[in-house]
Short mmCIF file of C-alpha atoms in Angstrom, two decimals:
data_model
loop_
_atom_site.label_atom_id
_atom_site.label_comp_id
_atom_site.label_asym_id
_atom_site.label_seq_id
_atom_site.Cartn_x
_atom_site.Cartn_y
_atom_site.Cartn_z
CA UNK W 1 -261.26 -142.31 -46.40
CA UNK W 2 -261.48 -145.27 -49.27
CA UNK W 3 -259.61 -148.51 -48.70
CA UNK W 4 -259.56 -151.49 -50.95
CA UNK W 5 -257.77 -154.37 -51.13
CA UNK W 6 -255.91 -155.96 -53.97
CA UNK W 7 -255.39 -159.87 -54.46
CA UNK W 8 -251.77 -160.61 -55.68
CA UNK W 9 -252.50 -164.56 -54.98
CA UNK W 10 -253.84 -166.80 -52.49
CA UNK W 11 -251.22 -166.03 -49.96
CA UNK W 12 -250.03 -162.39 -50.38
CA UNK W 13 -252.70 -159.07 -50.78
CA UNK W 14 -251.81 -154.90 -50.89
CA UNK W 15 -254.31 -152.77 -48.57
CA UNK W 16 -254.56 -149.15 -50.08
CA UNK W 17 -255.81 -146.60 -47.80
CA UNK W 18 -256.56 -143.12 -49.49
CA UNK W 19 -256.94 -140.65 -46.43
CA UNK W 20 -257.97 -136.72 -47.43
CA UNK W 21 -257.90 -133.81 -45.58
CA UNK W 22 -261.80 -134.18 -44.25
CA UNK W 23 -260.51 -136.91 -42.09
CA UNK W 24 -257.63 -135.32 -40.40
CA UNK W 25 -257.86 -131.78 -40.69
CA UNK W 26 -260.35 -131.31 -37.73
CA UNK W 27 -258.86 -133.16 -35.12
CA UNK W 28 -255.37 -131.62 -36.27
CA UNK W 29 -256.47 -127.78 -36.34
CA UNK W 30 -258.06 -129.05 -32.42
CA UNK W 31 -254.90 -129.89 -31.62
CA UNK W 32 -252.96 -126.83 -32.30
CA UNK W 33 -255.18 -124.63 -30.80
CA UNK W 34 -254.65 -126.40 -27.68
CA UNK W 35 -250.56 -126.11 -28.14
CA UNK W 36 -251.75 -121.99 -28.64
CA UNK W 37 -253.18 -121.77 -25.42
CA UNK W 38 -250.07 -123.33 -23.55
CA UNK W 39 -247.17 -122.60 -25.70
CA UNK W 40 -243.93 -121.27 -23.94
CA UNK W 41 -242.32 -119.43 -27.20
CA UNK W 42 -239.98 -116.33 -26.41
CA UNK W 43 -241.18 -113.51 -27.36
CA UNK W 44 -244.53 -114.28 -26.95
CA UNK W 45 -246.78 -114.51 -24.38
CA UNK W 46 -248.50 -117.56 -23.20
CA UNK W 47 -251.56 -117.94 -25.38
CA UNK W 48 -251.06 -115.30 -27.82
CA UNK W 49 -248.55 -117.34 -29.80
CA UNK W 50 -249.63 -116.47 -33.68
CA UNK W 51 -251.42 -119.62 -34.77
CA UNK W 52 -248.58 -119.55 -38.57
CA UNK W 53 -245.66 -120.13 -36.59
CA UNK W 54 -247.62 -123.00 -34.07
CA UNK W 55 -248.09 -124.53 -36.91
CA UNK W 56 -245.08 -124.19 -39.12
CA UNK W 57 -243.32 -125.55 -35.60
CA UNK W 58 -245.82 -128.37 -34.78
CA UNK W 59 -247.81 -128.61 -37.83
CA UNK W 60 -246.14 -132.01 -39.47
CA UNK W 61 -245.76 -133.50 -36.30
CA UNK W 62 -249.71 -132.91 -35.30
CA UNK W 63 -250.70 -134.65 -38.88
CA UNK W 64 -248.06 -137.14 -39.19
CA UNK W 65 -249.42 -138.50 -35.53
CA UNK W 66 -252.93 -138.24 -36.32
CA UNK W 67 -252.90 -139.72 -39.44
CA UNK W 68 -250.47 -142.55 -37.81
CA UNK W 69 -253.46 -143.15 -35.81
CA UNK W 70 -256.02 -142.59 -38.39
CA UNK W 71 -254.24 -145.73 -40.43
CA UNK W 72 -254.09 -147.79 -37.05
CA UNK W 73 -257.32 -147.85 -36.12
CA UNK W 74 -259.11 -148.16 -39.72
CA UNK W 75 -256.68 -150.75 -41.05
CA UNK W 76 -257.47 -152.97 -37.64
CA UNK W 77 -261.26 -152.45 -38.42
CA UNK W 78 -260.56 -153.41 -41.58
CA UNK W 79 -258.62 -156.45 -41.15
CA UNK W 80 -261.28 -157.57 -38.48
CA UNK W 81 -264.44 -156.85 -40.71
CA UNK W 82 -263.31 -158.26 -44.15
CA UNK W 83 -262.24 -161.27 -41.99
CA UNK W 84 -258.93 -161.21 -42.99
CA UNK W 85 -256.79 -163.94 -41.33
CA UNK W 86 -252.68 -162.37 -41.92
CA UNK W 87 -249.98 -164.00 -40.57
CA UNK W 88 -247.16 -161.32 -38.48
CA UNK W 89 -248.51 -157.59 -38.74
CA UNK W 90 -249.41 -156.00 -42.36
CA UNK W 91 -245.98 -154.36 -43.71
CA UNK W 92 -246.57 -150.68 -44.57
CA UNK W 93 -244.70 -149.91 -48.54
CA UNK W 94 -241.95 -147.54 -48.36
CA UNK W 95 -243.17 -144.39 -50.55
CA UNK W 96 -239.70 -141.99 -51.22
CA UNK W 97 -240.39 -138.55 -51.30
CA UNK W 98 -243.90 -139.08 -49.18
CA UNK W 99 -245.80 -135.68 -49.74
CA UNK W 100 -247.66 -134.82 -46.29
CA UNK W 101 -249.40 -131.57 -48.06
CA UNK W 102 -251.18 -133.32 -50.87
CA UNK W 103 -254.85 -132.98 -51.07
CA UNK W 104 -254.92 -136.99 -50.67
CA UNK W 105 -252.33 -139.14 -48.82
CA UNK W 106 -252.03 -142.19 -50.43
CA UNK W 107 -250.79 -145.50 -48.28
CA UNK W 108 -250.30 -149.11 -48.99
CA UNK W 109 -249.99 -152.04 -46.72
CA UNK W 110 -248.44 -155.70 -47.46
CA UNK W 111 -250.43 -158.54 -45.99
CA UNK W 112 -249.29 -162.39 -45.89
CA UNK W 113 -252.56 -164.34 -45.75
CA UNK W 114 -252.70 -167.68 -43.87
CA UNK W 115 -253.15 -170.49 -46.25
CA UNK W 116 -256.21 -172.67 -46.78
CA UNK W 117 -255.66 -176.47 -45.62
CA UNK W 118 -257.04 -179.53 -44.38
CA UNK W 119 -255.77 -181.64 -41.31
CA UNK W 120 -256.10 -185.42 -41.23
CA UNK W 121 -254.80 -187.25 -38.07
CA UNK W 122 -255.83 -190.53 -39.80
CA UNK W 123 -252.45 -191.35 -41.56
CA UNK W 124 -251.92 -194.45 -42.93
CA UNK W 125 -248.89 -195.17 -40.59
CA UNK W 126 -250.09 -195.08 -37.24
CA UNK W 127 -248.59 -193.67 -34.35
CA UNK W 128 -247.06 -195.41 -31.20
CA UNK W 129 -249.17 -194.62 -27.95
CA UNK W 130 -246.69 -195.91 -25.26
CA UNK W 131 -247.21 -197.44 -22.04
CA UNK W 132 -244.55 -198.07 -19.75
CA UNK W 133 -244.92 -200.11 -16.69
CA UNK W 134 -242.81 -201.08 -14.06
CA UNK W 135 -241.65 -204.44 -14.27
CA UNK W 136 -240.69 -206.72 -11.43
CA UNK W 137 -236.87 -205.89 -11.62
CA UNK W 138 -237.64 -202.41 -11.35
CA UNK W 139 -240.13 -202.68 -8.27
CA UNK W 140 -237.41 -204.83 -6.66
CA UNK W 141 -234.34 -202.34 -7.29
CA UNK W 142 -236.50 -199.45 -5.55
CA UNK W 143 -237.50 -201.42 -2.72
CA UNK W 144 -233.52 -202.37 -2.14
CA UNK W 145 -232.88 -198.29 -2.69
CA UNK W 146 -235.73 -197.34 -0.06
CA UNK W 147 -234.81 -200.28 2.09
CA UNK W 148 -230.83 -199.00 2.25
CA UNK W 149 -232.03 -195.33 2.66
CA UNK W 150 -234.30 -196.13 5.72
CA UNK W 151 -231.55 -198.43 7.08
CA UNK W 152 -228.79 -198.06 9.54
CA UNK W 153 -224.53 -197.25 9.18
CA UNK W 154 -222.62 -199.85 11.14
CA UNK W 155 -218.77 -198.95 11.44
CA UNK W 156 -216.32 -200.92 9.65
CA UNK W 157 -212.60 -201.03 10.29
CA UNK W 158 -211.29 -202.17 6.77
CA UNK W 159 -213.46 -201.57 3.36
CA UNK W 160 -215.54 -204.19 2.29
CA UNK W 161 -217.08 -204.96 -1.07
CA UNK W 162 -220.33 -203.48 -0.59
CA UNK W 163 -219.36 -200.38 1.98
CA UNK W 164 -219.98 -197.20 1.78
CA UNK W 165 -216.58 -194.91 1.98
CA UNK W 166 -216.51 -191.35 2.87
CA UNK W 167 -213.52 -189.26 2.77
CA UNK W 168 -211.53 -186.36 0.76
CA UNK W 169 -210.77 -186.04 -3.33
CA UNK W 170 -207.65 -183.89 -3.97
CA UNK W 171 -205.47 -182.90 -6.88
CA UNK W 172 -204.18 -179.67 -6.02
CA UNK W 173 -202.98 -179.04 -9.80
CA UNK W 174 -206.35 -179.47 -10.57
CA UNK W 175 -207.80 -177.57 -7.31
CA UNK W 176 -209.93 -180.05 -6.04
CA UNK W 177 -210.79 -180.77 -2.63
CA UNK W 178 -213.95 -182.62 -2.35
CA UNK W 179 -215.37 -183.97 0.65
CA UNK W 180 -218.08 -186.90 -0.02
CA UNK W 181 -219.12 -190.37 0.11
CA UNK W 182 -218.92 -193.28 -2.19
CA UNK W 183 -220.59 -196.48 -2.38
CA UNK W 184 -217.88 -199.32 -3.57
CA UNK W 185 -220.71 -201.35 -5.76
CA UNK W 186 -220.69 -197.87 -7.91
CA UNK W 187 -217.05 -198.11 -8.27
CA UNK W 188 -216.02 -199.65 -12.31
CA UNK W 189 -214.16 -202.85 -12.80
CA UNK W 190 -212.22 -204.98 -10.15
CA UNK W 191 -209.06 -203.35 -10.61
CA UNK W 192 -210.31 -200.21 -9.09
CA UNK W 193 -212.35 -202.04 -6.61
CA UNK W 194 -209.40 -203.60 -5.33
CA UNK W 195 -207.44 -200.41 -4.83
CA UNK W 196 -209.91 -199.75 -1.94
CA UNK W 197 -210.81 -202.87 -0.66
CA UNK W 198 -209.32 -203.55 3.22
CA UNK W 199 -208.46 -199.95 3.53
CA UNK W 200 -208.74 -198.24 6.61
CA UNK W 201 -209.50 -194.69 7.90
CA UNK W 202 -206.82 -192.37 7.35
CA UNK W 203 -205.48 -194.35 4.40
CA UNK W 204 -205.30 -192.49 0.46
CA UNK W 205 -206.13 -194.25 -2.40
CA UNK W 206 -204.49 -192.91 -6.23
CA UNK W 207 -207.32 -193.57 -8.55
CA UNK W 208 -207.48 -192.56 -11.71
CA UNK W 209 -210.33 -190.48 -13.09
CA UNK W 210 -211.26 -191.53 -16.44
CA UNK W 211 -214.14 -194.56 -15.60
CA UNK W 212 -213.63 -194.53 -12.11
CA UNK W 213 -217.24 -194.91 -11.45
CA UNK W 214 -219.97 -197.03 -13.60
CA UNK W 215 -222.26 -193.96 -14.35
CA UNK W 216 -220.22 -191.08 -15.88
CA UNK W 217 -222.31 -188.37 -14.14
CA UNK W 218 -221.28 -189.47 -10.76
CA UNK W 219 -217.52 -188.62 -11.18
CA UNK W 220 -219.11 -184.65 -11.27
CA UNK W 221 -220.38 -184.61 -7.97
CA UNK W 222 -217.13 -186.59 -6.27
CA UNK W 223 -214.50 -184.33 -7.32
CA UNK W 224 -217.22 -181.50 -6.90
CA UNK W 225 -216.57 -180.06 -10.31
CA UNK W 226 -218.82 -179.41 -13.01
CA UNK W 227 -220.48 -181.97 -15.59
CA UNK W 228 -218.30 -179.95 -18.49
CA UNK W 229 -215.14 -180.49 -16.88
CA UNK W 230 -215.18 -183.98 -15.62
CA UNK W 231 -216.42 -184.98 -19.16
CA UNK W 232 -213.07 -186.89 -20.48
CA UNK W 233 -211.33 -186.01 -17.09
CA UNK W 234 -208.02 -187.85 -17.39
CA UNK W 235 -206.23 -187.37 -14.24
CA UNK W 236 -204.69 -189.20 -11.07
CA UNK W 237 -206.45 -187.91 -7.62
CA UNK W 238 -205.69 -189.17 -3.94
CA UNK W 239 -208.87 -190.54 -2.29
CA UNK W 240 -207.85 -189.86 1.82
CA UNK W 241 -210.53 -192.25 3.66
CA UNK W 242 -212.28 -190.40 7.00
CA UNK W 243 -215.13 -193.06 7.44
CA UNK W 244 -216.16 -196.86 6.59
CA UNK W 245 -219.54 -197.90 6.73
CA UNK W 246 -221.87 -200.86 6.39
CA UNK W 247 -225.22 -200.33 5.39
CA UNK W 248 -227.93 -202.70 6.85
CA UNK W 249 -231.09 -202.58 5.00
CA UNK W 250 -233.89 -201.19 6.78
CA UNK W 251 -237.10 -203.88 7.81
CA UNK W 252 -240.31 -203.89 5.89
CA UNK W 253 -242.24 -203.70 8.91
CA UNK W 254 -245.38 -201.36 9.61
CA UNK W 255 -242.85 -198.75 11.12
CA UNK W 256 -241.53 -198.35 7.52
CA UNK W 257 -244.62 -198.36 5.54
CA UNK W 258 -245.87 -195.53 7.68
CA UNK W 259 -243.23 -193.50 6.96
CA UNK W 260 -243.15 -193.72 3.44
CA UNK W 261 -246.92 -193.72 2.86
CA UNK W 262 -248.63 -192.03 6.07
CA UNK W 263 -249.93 -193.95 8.69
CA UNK W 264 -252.31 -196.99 7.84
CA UNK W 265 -251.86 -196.72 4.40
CA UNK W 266 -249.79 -199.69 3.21
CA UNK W 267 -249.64 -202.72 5.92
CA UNK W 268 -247.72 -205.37 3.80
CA UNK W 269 -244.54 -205.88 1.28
CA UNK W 270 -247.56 -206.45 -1.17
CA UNK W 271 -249.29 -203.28 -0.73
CA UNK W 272 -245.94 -201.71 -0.87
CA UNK W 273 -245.35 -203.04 -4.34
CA UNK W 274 -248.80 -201.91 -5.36
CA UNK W 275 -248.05 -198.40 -4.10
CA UNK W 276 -244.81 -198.34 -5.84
CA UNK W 277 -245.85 -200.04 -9.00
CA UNK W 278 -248.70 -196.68 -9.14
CA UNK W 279 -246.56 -193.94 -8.04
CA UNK W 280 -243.86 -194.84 -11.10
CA UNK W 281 -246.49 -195.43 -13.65
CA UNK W 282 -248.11 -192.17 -12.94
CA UNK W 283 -244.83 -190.14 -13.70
CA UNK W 284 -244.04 -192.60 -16.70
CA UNK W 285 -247.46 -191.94 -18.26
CA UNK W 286 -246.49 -188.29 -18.27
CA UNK W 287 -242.84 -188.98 -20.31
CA UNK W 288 -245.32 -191.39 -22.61
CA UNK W 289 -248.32 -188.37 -23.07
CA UNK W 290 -245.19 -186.11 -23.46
CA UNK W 291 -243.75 -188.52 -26.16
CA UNK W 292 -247.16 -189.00 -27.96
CA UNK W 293 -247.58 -185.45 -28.15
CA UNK W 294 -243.91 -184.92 -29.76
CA UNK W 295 -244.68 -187.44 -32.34
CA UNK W 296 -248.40 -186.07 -33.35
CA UNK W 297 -246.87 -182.66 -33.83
CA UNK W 298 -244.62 -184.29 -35.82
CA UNK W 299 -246.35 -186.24 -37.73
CA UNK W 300 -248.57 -183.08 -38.07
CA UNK W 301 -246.11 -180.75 -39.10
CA UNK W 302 -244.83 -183.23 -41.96
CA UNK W 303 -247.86 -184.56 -43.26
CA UNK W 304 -250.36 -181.56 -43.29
CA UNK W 305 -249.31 -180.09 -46.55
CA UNK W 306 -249.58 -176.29 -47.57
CA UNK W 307 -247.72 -173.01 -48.52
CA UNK W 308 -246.88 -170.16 -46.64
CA UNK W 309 -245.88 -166.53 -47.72
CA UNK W 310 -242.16 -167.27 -47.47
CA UNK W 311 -241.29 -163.69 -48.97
CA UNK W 312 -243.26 -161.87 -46.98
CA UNK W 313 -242.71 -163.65 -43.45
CA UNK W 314 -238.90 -163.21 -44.04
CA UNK W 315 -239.75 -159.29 -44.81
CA UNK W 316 -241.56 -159.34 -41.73
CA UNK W 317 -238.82 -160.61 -39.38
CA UNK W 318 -236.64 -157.96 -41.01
CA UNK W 319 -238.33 -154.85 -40.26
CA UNK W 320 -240.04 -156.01 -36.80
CA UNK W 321 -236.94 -156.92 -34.47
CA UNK W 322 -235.74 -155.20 -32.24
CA UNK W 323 -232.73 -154.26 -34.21
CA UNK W 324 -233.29 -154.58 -38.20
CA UNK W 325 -231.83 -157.65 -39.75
CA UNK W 326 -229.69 -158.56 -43.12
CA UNK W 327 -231.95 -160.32 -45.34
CA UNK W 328 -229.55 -163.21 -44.80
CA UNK W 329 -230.09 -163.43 -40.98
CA UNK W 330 -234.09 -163.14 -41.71
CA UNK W 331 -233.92 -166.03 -44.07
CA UNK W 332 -232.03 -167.67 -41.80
CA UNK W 333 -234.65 -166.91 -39.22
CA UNK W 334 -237.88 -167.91 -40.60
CA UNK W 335 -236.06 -170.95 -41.43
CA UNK W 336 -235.39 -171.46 -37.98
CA UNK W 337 -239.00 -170.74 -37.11
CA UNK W 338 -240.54 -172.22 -40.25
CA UNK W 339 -242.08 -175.69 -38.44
CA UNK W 340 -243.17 -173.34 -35.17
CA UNK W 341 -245.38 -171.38 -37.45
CA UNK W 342 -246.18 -174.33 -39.42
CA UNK W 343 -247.70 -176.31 -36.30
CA UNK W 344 -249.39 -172.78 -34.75
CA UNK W 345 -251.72 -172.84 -37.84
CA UNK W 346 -252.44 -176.63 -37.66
CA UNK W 347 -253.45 -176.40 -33.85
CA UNK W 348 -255.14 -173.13 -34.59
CA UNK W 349 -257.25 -174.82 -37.02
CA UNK W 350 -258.05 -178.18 -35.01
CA UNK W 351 -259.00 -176.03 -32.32
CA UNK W 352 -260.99 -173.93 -34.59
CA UNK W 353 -262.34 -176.49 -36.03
CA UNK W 354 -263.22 -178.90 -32.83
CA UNK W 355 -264.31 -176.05 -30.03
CA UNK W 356 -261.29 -176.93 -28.12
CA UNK W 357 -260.91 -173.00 -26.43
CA UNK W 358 -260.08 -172.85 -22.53
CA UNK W 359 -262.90 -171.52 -20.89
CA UNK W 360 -262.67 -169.99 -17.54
CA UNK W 361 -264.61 -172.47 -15.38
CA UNK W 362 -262.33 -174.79 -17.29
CA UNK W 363 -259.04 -173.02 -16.17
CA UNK W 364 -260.41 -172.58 -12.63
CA UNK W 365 -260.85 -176.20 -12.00
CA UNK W 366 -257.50 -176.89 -13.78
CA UNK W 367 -256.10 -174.58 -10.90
CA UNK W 368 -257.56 -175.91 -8.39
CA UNK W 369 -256.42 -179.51 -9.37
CA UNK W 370 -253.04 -178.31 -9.96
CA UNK W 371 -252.75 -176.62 -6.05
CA UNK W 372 -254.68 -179.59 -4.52
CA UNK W 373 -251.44 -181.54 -6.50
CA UNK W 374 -248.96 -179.37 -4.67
CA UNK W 375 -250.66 -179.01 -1.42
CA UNK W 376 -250.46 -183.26 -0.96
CA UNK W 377 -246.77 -182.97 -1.55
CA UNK W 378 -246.71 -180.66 1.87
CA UNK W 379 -249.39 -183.12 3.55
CA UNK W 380 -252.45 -181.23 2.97
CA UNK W 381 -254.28 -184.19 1.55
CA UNK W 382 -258.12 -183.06 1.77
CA UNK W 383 -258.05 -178.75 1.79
CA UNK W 384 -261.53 -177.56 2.16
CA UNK W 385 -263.33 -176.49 -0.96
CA UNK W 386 -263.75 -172.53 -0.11
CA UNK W 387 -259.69 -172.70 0.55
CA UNK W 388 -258.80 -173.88 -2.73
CA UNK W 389 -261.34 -171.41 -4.37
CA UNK W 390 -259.56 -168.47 -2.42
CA UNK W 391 -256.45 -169.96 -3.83
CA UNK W 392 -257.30 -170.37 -7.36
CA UNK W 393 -258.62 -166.39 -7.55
CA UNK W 394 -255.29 -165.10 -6.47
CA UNK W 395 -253.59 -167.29 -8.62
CA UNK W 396 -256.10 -166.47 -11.71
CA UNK W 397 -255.66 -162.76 -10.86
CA UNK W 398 -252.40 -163.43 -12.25
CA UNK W 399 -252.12 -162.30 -16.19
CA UNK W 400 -248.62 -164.92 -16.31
CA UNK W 401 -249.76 -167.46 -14.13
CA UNK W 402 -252.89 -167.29 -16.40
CA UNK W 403 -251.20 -167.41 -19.40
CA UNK W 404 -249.12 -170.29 -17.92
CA UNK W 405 -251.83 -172.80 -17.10
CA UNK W 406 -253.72 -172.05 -20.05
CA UNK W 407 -251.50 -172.85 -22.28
CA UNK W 408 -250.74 -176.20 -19.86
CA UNK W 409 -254.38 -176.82 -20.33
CA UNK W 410 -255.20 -176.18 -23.76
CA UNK W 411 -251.67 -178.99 -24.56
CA UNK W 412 -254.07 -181.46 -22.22
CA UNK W 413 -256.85 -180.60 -24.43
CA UNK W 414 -254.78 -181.27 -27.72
CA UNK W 415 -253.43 -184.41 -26.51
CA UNK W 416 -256.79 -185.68 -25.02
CA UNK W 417 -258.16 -184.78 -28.97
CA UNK W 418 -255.51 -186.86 -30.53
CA UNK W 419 -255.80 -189.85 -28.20
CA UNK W 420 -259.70 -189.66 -29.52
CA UNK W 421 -258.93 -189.42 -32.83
CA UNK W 422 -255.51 -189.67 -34.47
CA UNK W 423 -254.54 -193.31 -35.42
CA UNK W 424 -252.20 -195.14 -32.87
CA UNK W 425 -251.40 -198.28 -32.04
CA UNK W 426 -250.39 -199.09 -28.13
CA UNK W 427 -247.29 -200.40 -27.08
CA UNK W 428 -246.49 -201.44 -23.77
CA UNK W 429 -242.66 -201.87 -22.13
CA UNK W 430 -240.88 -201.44 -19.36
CA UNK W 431 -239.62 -198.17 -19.28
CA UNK W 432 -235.54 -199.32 -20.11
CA UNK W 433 -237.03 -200.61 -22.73
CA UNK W 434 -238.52 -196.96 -23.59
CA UNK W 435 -235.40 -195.28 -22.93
CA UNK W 436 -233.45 -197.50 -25.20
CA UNK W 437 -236.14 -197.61 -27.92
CA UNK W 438 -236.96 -193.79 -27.64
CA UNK W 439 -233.55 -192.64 -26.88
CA UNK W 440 -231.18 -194.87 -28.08
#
């Protein structure tokens, strides 16, 4: 077997195995001896088969699937020994009128190569890092939330401005019958306000739809439709009221604190803010990390400059789907994929380049931090260490959940890597602030 490799340019190569009969003919005359011995032919009896017609019946077959193989394994080797970093899976050259009996069988495979390039994080426009923090007005909006949830319904006999009304949605053109509760303050404008207030049970109010309430996604779960249909919704409904309450705000007394926090945990209104102030910059720090990361693999993606083999990629989707495409819907395709494969070989390279692989006494402690995360939410705040070990094994012996927390750990790794070294600048808000800023 000979096979050589020739350089069309820095992106695109031809492999050229030349296979002869020394390589195959062994293993395939092994073969059909074996089909001798336990052919079922009529006429014949088992084993005495005449070795001509075994092999005019399996004789292709046996060499076209050992030579299959024979191609498989050395072009692999091949690939792996010459170093030979392809992108998608070499493309074998269609060859009409392929002769299987010639003294030589001649094959040739198209490679895309993976371009040469440099990465520099250092860009001359540097990249916001944000930090959001939870301002005073926020703190103060979730202790009124907490303080109402915790509190206690007194009944009211006529609807006041701040009461919370429960009762029955109906259109019956429209089939809905919703049962549920609404608080007036989330009710829009005065006008509609005023259709409820000092109503009393039994009573129906005719609202209409369209900006009943203040937050659009709240008319959804009212009328108990679906987001898609009460987007626009445009219609009169009768409101029949079964309940009036007044909602007194819980204490912040000890009893409270314990029951949000655990016993002894918080023993003041101060604490409380402390506790609350944490707890929503934790879970804002991971929209900001998310954010940051976004914006690195953009910045990434757009600034790390270098060509791909475009002609052979789009090839390459063509043939290897499940069902063959037009070369229109595979340029359409890579298109679609262009930036995915783009950023693969950047953050191949950095991690390449910097050592950043997931090692298993890595990913084991990752697990275990990850189910002591999930066994606080149940209460289990200290688990012994030979527990979570037990834990993380079954878990690990997982090939998916493996694959899953990997790849969650390895994205830590990348964004821990760019916080080190990419050049950002910090900017702190409250987060609606961020929202507006990063979502408009």
């Amino acid at each position: 077997m000979n096979i050589t490799k020739e350089q069309i340019d820095n992106l695109n190569a031809v492999v050229k195995i030349a296979i002869t009969k020394d390589d195959y003919q062994d293993k395939v005359d092994g073969i059909l001896k074996d089909y001798k011995k336990s052919a079922n032919i009529p006429g014949f009896r088992k084993g005495h088969v005449p070795m001509g017609l075994i092999k005019k019946q399996y004789g292709k077959a046996v060499l076209v699937d050992e030579v299959n193989k024979l191609l498989q394994d050395n072009l692999n080797k091949y690939l792996t020994e010459e170093k030979l970093d392809v992108l998608g899976n070499p493309l074998p050259k269609q060859q009409d009128d392929f002769d299987w009996d010639a003294e030589t069988l001649d094959f040739e495979f198209e490679l895309g190569l993976a371009p040469e390039f440099d990465v520099n994080l250092k860009g001359k426009k540097a990249i916001t890092q944000y930090k959001i923090v939870a301002d005073d007005k926020m703190i103060d909006e979730q202790i009124e939330r907490i303080s109402k949830q915790y509190g206690k319904l007194v009944s009211q006999d006529v609807v006041g401005v701040d009461n919370e009304i429960s009762g029955t949605f109906s259109n019956e053109a429209e089939e809905i019958e919703n049962s549920t509760t609404i608080e007036l303050d989330k009710i829009k404008t005065k006008k509609n306000k005023g259709l409820f207030t000092g109503k009393k049970v039994g009573d129906v109010v005719t609202v209409k739809t369209k900006g009943l309430f203040e937050e659009d996604y709240l008319l959804s779960s009212a009328l108990g439709i679906d987001r898609e249909k009460a987007e626009g919704l445009d219609i009169e409904v009768n409101f029949t009221i079964s309940a009036i309450n007044q909602r007194e705000a819980a204490e912040l007394n000890q009893e409270l604190f314990d029951k949000l926090f655990g016993e002894g945990k918080v023993t003041s209104e101060e604490e409380m803010r402390t506790k609350i102030k944490e707890d929503a910059e934790g879970q804002f720090a991971q929209q900001a990390e998310q954010k940051l990361l976004n914006d690195v693999t953009e910045h990434l993606i757009d600034n790390t400059k270098f060509d791909l083999p475009a002609e052979f990629l789009t090839k390459w989707i063509q043939m290897t789907g499940e069902t063959e495409l037009t070369e229109e819907e595979a340029t359409e395709e890579y298109s679609k994929s262009e930036k995915g494969l783009r950023y693969q070989l950047i953050e191949g390279k950095i991690i390449k380049d910097n050592d950043l692989q997931v090692q298993f006494d890595e990913l084991k402690e990752f697990a275990k931090g990850f189910i002591k995360t999930q066994m606080a939410q149940f209460g289990q705040l200290d688990p012994a260490e030979e527990e979570l070990d037990s834990i993380a094994a079954r878990i690990l012996s997982n090939q998916d959940e493996v694959k899953r927390l990997s790849e969650q750990l390895m994205s830590k790794k990348m964004l821990d890597f760019f916080k080190e070294n990419a050049n950002l600048k910090t900017k702190e808000l409250s987060y609606e602030d961020f929202v507006k800023e990063v979502y408009g």
